[in-house]
XYZ file of C-alpha atoms in Angstrom:
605
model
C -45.779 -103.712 8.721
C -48.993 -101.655 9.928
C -48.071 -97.936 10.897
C -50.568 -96.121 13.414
C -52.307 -93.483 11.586
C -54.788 -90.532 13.542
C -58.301 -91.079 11.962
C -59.517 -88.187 10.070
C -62.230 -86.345 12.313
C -65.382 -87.411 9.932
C -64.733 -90.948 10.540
C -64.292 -90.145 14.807
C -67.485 -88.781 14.526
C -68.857 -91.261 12.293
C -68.003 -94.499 14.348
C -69.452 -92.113 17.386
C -72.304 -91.678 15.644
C -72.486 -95.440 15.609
C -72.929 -95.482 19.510
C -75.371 -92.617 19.883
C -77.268 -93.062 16.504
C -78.761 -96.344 16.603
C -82.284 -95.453 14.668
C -84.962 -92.403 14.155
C -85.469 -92.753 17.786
C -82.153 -92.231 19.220
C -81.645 -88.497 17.968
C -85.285 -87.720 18.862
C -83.861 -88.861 22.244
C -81.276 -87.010 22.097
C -82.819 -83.689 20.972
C -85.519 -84.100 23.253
C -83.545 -84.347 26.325
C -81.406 -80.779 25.595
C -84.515 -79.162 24.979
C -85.991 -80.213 28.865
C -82.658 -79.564 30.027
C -82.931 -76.223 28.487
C -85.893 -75.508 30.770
C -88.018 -75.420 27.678
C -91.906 -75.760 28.879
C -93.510 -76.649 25.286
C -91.493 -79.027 22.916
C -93.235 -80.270 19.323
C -91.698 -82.543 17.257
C -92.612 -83.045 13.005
C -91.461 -86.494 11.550
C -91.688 -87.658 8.193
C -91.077 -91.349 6.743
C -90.912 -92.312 10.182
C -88.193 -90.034 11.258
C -85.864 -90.918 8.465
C -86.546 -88.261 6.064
C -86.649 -85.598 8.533
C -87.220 -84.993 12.237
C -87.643 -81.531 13.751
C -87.923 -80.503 17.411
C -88.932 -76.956 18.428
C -88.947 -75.881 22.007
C -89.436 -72.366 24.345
C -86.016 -73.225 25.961
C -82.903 -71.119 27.244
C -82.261 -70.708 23.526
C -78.379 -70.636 22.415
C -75.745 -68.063 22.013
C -74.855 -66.456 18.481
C -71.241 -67.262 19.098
C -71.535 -70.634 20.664
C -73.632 -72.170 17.771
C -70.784 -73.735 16.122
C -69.325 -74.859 19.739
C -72.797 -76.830 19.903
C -71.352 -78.957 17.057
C -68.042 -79.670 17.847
C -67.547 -83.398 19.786
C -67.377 -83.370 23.966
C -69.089 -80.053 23.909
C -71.631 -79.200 26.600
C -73.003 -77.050 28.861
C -73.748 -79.238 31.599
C -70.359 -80.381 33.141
C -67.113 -78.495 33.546
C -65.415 -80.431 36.005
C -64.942 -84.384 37.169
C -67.871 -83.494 40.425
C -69.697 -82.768 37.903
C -69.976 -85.855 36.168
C -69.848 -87.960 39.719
C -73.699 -85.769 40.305
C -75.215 -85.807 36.943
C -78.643 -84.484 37.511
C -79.280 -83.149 33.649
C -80.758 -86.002 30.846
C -77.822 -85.157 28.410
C -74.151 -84.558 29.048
C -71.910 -86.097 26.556
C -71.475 -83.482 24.572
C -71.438 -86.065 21.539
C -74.854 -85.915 20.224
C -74.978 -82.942 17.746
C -71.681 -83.633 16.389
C -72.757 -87.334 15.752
C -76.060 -86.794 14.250
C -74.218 -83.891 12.181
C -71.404 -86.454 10.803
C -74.618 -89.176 9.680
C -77.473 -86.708 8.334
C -77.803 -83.051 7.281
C -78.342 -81.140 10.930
C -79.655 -77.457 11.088
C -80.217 -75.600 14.411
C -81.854 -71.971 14.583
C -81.923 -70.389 18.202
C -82.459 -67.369 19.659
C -81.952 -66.732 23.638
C -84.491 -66.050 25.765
C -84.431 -62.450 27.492
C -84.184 -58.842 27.347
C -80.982 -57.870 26.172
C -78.981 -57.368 23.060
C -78.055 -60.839 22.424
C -82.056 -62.134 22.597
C -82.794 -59.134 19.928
C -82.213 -61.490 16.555
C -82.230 -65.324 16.290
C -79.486 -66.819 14.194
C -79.794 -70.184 12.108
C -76.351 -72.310 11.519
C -75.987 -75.538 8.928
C -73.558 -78.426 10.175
C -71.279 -77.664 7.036
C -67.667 -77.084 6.617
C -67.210 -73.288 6.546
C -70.644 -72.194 7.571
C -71.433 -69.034 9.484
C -74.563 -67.954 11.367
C -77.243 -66.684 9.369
C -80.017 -64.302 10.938
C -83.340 -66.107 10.984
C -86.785 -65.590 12.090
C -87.875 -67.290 15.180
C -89.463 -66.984 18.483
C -87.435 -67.547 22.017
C -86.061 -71.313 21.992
C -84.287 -73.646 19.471
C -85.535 -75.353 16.376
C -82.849 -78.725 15.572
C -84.093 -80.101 11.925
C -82.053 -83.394 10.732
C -82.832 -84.196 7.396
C -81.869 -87.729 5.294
C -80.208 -89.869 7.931
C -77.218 -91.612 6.561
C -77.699 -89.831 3.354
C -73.483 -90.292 3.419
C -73.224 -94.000 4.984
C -76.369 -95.955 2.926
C -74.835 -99.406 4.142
C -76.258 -98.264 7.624
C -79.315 -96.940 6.201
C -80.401 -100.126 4.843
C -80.260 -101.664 8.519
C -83.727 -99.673 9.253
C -86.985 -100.853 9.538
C -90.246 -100.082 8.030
C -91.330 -96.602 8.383
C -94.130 -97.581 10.516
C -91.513 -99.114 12.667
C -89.094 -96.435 12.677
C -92.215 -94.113 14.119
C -93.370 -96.125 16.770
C -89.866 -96.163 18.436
C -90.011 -92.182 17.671
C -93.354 -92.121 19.403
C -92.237 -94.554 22.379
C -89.265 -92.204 22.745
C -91.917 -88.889 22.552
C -94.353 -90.745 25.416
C -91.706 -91.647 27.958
C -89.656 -88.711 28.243
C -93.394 -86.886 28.601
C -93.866 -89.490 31.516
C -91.254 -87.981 33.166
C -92.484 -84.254 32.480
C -95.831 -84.015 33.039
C -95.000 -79.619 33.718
C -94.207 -79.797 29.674
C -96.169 -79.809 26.660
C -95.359 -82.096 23.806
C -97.368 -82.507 20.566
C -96.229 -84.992 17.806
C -96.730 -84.960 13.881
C -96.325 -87.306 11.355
C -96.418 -86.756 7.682
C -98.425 -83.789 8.564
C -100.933 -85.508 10.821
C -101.218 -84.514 14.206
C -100.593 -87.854 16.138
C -101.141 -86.550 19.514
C -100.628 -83.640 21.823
C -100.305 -83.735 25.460
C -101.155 -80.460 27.680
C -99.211 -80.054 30.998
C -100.457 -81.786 33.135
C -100.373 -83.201 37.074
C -98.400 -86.691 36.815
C -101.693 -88.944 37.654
C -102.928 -87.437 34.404
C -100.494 -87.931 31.899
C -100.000 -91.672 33.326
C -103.776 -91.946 31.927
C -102.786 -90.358 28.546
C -99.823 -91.985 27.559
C -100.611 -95.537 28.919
C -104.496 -94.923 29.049
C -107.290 -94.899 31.756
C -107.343 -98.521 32.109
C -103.760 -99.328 33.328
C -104.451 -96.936 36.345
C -108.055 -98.560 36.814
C -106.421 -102.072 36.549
C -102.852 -100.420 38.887
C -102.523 -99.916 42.272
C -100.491 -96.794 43.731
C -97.075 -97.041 45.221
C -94.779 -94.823 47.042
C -92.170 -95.336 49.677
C -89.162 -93.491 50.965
C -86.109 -94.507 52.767
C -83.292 -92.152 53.400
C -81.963 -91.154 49.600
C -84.010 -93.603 47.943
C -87.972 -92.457 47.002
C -90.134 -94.175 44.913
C -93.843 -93.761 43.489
C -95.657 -94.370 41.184
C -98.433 -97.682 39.719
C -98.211 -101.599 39.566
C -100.406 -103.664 37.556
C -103.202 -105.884 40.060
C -101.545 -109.247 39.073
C -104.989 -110.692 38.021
C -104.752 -107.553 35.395
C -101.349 -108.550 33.673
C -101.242 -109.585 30.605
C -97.929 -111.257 28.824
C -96.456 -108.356 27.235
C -93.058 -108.520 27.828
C -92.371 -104.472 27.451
C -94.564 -102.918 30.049
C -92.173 -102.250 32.691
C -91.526 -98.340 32.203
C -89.320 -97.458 34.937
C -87.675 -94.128 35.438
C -84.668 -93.113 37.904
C -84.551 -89.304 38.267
C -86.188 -88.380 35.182
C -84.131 -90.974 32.888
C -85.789 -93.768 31.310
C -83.519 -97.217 32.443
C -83.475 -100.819 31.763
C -81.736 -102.122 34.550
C -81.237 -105.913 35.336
C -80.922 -105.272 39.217
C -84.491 -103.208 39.019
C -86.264 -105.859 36.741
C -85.268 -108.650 38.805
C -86.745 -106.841 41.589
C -89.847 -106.465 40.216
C -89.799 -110.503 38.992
C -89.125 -111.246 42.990
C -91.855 -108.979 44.091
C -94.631 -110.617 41.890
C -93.274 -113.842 41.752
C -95.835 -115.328 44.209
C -98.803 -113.997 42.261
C -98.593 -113.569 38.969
C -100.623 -116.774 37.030
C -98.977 -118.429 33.695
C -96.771 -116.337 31.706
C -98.070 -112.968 32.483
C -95.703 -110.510 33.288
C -95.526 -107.426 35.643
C -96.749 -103.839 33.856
C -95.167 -100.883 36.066
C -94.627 -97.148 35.892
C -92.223 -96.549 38.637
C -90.177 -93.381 38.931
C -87.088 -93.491 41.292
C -85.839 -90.362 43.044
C -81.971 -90.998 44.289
C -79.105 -88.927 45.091
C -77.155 -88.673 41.710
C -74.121 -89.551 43.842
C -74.867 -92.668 44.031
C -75.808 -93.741 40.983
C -73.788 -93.492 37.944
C -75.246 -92.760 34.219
C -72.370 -92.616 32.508
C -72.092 -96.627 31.521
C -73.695 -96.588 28.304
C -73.834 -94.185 25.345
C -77.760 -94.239 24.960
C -77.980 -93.866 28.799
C -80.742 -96.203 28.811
C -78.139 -98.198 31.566
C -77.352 -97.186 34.551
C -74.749 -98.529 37.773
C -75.913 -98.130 41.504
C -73.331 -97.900 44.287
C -75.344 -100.035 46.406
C -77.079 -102.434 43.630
C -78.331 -104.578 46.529
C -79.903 -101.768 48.341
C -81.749 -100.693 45.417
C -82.882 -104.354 44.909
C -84.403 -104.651 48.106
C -85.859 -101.360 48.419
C -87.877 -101.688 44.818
C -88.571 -105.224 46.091
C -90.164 -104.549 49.771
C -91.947 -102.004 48.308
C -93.705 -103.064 45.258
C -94.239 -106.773 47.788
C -95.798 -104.748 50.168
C -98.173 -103.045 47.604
C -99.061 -106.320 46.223
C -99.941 -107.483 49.413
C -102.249 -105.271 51.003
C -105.037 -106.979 52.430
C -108.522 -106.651 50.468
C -109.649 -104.381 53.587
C -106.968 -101.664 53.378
C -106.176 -101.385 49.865
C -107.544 -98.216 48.042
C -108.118 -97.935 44.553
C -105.406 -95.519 43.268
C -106.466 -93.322 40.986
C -109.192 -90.728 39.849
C -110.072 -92.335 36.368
C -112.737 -94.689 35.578
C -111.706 -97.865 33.817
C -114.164 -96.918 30.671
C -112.557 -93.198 30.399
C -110.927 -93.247 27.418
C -108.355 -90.161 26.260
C -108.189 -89.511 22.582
C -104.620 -89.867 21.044
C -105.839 -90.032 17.437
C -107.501 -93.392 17.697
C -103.876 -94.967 19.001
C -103.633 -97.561 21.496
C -101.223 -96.405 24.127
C -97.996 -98.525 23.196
C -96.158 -100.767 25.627
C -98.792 -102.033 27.477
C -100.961 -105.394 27.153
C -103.592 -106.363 29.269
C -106.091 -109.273 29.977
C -109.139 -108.017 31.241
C -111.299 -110.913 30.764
C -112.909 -109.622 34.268
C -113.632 -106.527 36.120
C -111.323 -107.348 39.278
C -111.511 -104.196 41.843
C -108.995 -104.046 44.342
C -110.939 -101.930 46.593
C -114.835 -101.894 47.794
C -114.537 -99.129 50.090
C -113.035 -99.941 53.996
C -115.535 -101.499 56.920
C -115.083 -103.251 59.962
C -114.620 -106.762 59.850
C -117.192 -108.393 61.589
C -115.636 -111.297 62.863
C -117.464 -111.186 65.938
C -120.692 -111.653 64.287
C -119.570 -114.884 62.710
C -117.309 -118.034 63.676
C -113.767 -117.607 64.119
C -111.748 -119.158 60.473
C -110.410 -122.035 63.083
C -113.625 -123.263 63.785
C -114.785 -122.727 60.192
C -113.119 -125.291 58.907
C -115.949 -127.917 60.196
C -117.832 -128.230 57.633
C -121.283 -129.547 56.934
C -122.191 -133.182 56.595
C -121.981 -134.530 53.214
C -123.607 -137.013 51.068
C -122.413 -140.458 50.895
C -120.199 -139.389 47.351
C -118.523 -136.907 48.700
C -120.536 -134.164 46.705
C -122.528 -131.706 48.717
C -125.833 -132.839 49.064
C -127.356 -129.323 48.260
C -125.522 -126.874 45.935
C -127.225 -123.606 46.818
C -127.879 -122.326 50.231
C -129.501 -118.945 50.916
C -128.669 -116.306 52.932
C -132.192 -115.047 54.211
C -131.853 -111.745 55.027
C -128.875 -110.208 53.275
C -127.490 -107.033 54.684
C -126.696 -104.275 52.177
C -125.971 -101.357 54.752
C -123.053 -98.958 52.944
C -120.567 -99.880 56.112
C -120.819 -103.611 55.033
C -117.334 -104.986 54.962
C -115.566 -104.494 51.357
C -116.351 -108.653 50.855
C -120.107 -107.557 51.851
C -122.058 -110.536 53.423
C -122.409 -114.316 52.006
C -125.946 -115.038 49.946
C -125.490 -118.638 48.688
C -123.048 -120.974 47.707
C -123.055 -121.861 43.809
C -122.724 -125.907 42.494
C -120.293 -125.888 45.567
C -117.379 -123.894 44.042
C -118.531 -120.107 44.101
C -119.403 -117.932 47.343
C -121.840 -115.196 46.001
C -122.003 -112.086 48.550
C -123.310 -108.822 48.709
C -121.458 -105.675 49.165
C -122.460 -101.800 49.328
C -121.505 -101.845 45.663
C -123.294 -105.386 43.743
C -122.496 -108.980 43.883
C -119.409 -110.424 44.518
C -118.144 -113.848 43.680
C -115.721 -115.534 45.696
C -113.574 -118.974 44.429
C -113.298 -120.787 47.621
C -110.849 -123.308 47.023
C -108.378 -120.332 45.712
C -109.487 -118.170 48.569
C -108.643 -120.929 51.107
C -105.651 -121.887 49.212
C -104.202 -118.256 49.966
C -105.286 -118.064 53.261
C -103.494 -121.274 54.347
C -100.655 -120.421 52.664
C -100.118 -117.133 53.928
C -100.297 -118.425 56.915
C -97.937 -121.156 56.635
C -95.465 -118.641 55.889
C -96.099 -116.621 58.997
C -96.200 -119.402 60.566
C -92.844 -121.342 59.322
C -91.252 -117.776 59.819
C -91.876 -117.125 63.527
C -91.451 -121.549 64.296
C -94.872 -121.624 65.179
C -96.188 -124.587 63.275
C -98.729 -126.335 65.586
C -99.307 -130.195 65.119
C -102.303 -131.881 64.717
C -102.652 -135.390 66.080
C -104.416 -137.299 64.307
C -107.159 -139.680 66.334
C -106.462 -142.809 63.876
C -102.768 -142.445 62.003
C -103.716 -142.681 58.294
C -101.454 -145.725 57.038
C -100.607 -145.822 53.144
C -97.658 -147.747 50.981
C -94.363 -146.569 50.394
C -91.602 -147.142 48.851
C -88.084 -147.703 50.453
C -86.712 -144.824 49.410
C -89.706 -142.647 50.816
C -89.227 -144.648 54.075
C -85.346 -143.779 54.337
C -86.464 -139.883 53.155
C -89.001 -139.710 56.101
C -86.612 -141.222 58.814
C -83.512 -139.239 57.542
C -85.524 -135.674 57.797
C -87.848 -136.718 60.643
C -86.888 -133.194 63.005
C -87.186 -131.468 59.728
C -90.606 -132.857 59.037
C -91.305 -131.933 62.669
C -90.791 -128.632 62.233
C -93.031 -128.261 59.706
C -95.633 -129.595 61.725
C -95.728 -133.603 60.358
C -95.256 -136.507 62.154
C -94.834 -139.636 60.255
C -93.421 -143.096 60.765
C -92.362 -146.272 59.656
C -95.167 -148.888 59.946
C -94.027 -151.586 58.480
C -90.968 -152.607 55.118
C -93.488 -150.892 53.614
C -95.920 -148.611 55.441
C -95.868 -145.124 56.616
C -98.348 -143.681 59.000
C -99.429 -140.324 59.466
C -99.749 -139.172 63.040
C -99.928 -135.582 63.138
C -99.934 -132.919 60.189
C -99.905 -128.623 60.800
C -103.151 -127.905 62.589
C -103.823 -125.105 59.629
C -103.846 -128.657 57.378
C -106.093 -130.898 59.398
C -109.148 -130.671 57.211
C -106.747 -131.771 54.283
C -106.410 -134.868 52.918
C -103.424 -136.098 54.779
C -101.977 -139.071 52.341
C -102.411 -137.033 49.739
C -100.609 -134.485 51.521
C -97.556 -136.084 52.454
C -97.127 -138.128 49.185
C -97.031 -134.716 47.827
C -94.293 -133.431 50.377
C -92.549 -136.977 50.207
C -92.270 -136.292 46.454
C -90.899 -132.717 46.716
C -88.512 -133.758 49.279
C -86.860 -136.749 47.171
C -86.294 -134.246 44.149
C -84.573 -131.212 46.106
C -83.898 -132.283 49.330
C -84.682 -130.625 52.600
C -82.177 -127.760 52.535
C -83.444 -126.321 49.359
C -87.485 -126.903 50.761
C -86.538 -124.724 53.611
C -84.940 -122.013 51.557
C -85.146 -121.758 47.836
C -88.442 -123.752 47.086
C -90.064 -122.886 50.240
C -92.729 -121.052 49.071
C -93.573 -124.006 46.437
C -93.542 -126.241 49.256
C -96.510 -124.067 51.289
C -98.021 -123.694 48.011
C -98.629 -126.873 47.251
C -99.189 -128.173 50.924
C -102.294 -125.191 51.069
C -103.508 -126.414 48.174
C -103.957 -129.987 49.088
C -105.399 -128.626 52.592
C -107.758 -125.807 51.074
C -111.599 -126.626 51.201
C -112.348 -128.449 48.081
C -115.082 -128.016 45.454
C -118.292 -129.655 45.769
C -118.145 -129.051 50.374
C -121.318 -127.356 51.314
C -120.211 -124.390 54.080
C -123.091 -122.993 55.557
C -123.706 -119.202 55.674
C -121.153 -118.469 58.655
C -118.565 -120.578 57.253
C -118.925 -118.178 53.932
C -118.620 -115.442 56.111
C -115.994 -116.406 58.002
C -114.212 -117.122 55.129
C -114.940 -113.396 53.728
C -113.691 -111.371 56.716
C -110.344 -114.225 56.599
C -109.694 -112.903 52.720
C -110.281 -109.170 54.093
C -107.363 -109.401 56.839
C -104.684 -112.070 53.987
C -102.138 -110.484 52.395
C -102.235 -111.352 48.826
C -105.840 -112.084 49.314
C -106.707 -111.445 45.323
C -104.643 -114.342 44.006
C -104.188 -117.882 44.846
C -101.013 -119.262 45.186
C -101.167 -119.906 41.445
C -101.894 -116.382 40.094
C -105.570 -116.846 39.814
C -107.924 -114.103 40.813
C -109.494 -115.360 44.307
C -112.513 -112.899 43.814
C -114.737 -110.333 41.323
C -117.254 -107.975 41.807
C -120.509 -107.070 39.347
C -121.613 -103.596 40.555
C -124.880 -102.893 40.331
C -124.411 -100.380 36.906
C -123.055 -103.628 35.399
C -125.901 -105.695 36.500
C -128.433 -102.889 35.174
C -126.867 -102.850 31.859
C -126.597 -106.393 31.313
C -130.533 -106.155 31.801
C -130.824 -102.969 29.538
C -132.708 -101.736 33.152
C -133.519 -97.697 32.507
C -132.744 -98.012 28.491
């Protein structure tokens, strides 16, 4: 039979050290985060063979006791908890107490402090070696604490051959380096690798060391965030969603000073740019969170890269509403959120800042500067949509029309004021700043759809009647669909009925729709309503419903507007929420400023 036997004390530490010491990166972590919680205010860090070989971290902290050296090694040793409040308030990075006796039990550890001060006990620093029997040496060495690990798994090679190239194993070093400097832009950090000084990072106010760890062009291409609502703060930069790009890792998200992945945080941030993000591309944050450590707990995972909120919902909502709200700032009041130029470039040794992809295959500016809208000047959006006559196709009749006397004042609204309309797809305007080129159909397509929302939201969904029903074929089952959910159809502003076995007729569709084609548009909402059913339009798919009924009522390609239609259309995008994208993701509007335009023409070279 089995008999229960105590495991000797190498193998505890050894199957901790499996928890805590996953790679390279994970002590660096570690190290790293008792040197900021020593107060330390410079910190560099030497690799070699990507961390493996060796990996030493030197810092101006607190330093450490003579006589408390060999406590530092022992398991569930620390200085930052003595009691069970304690742990329910963590506000230090580290606090296990497990992370020096770990990486002692897989690799050969060495730690040389001396404490910072004026007395007797700061007079010598003293050096100890994570071996059986070893005392404190005297050593030679400035106010802080110098940790050196040497051969990781030296003693377990079975682990050791679960590693990854060196060039691997340094990039997660180097990821681990960059985000904990994210979080202290007060401290210095420099980073060598095989003797080559990868980068080094001077303090710093936090705007600045955004742009040198993730580089000048993710603030360019970000817009600035912060809210606050009783223990919950939040600040920071989201990506303009026509500046994503699909890499899957950008999300660097920080609650109070601690680097997380958190499900209830990420999902968050899927919900807020749900609506206008195109294709696959994915949401690139830096976000740091500011809560009261009661109410969060950090002691879930070894790594501490998890964390567990009291109120998980709370925290959803709040990083929802206000990363939603960010996004959708209309084109008038949103300011562009940082100092740096989107060509300022900050040398980290020729490395592209890691974590980050974008896909700037424009030069998309959030914000032009602020004006009055001058709606009075031009026709009110309503009465925009009557457009010009058109040809007997269907195809605009002229494709350019001319603005004759564009206005280039500096208080021109941030759209400027329309110049032409190109092939009947693009609105070209002037602004204080260049040219501007406006999609129309995805401009409309917002528009109507943001409105549809409001609309839906406060029951306020006008109806159209049409002067002639418009009559097209159905099927039986879209005949039962129509007369089962006729109030709900109603309420969204139709009104449709039976004209025959097989004949519906369209008397009335949402007055925001009536230029819209409207067979088109209730085959579309006939099909959507057969697949999922009213319920689910009115709550889970409702915003794919709007979508696609603003699409098929959005001005099409190919209609000629004349010069206060364009306009009208302008100072509309200026006042929409979400006014960059369409409904798709696609970028509504660019700008060319006039540097751009002189360079493309080599003018003053």
């Amino acid at each position: 039979m089995p008999t229960i036997a105590r495991l000797p004390d190498l193998l505890i530490s050894q199957i901790a050290a499996g928890e805590v010491v996953e790679r390279p990166a994970s002590v660096l972590k570690e190290l790293l985060e008792n040197s900021l919680d020593a107060g330390s205010k410079a910190i560099q860090v030497h690799l070699e063979e990507g961390g493996v070989k060796l990996i030493r971290v030197t810092d101006d902290g607190c330093g450490i006791a003579r006589e408390q050296l060999a406590l530092a090694l022992t398991r569930h040793a620390t200085s930052k908890i003595v009691s069970l409040a304690d742990l329910e308030r963590v506000a230090s990075l580290g606090f296990r107490g497990e992370a020096l006796a770990s990486v002692a039990s897989v690799a050969r550890l060495e730690i040389s402090s001396r404490e910072r001060g004026n007395d007797e006990n700061a007079a010598h620093a003293w050096k100890l070696k994570a071996e059986p029997g070893a005392a404190p040496e005297p050593a030679a060495l400035m106010a802080g604490t110098v940790v050196e690990m040497r051969d990781l798994y030296y003693n377990t090679p079975a682990r050791r051959k679960f590693l990854k190239a060196e060039g691997t194993e340094f990039a997660h070093c180097a990821d681990a380096v960059r985000r904990l400097a994210l979080t202290r832009p007060d401290v210095a950090f420099s980073l060598t690798h095989n003797g080559r000084n990868v980068f080094h990072l001077a303090p710093a106010d936090r705007d600045r060391r955004i742009a040198d760890i993730l580089g000048s062009d993710f603030l360019a291409a970000s817009r600035r965030l912060e809210a606050q609502a009783g223990p919950l703060a939040i600040s920071g930069f989201a990506i303009d969603p026509t500046r994503a790009g699909e890499a899957k890792d950008g999300q660097q998200v920080f609650v109070n000073g601690r680097f997380v992945r958190d499900k209830v945080i990420a999902h968050a941030l899927r919900e807020a740019y749900r609506d206008v993000l195109h294709g696959s591309r994915q949401p690139a944050v830096c976000l740091f969170i500011d809560i009261d450590p009661a109410l969060v707990d950090v002691n879930v995972h070894p790594a501490k890269t998890e964390v567990r909120f009291r109120d998980s919902r709370a925290m959803h909502q709040f990083v929802f509403h206000a990363v939603q709200r960010t996004l959708a700032m209309p084109v008038a009041t949103t300011s562009n959120a940082t100092p740096f130029a989107a060509d300022e470039t900050v040398p980290v040794d020729g490395e592209k800042p890691a974590n980050f992809n974008y896909a700037p295959a424009f030069r998309h500016q959030a914000s032009l500067g602020v004006g009055e809208p001058a709606a009075a000047a031009y026709l009110a959006f309503a009465r925009a949509t009557q457009f010009a006559p058109q040809g007997a196709s269907g195809q605009a009749e002229n494709t350019l029309q001319f603005r004759q006397e564009p206005d280039s004042a500096p208080d021109s609204p941030p759209l400027g004021y329309a110049l032409a309309q190109l092939h009947g797809i693009y609105i070209l305007a002037q602004n204080a700043r260049g040219l501007v080129l406006v999609d129309m159909h995805a401009a409309h397509e917002r528009i109507l759809y943001e409105r549809l929302k409001n609309a839906f939201d406060n029951r306020q969904i006008a109806t159209q009647a049409l002067l002639i029903p418009a009559v097209f074929s159905a099927e039986a089952l879209d005949i039962a669909a129509v007369e089962e959910h006729a109030e709900a159809l109603a309420e969204l502003g139709f009104s449709i009925a039976p004209l025959g076995p097989q004949q519906l007729g369209v008397r009335g569709v949402p007055a925001l729709l009536q230029s819209g084609d409207p067979v088109a548009l209730v085959r579309s909402l006939i099909a959507e309503l057969r697949e999922h059913g009213i319920t689910r339009l009115a709550t889970a798919r409702r915003n794919e419903l709007f979508a696609t009924m603003a699409c098929h009522g959005a001005v099409r390609a190919r209609r000629l507007l004349t010069i206060p239609e364009m306009n009208a259309l302008l100072r509309q995008m200026e006042e929409t929420e979400r006014a960059d994208q369409c409904n798709h993701g696609r970028p509504t509007w660019t700008e060319l400023s006039i540097d751009q335009l002189d360079k493309l023409f080599l003018r003053g070279q």
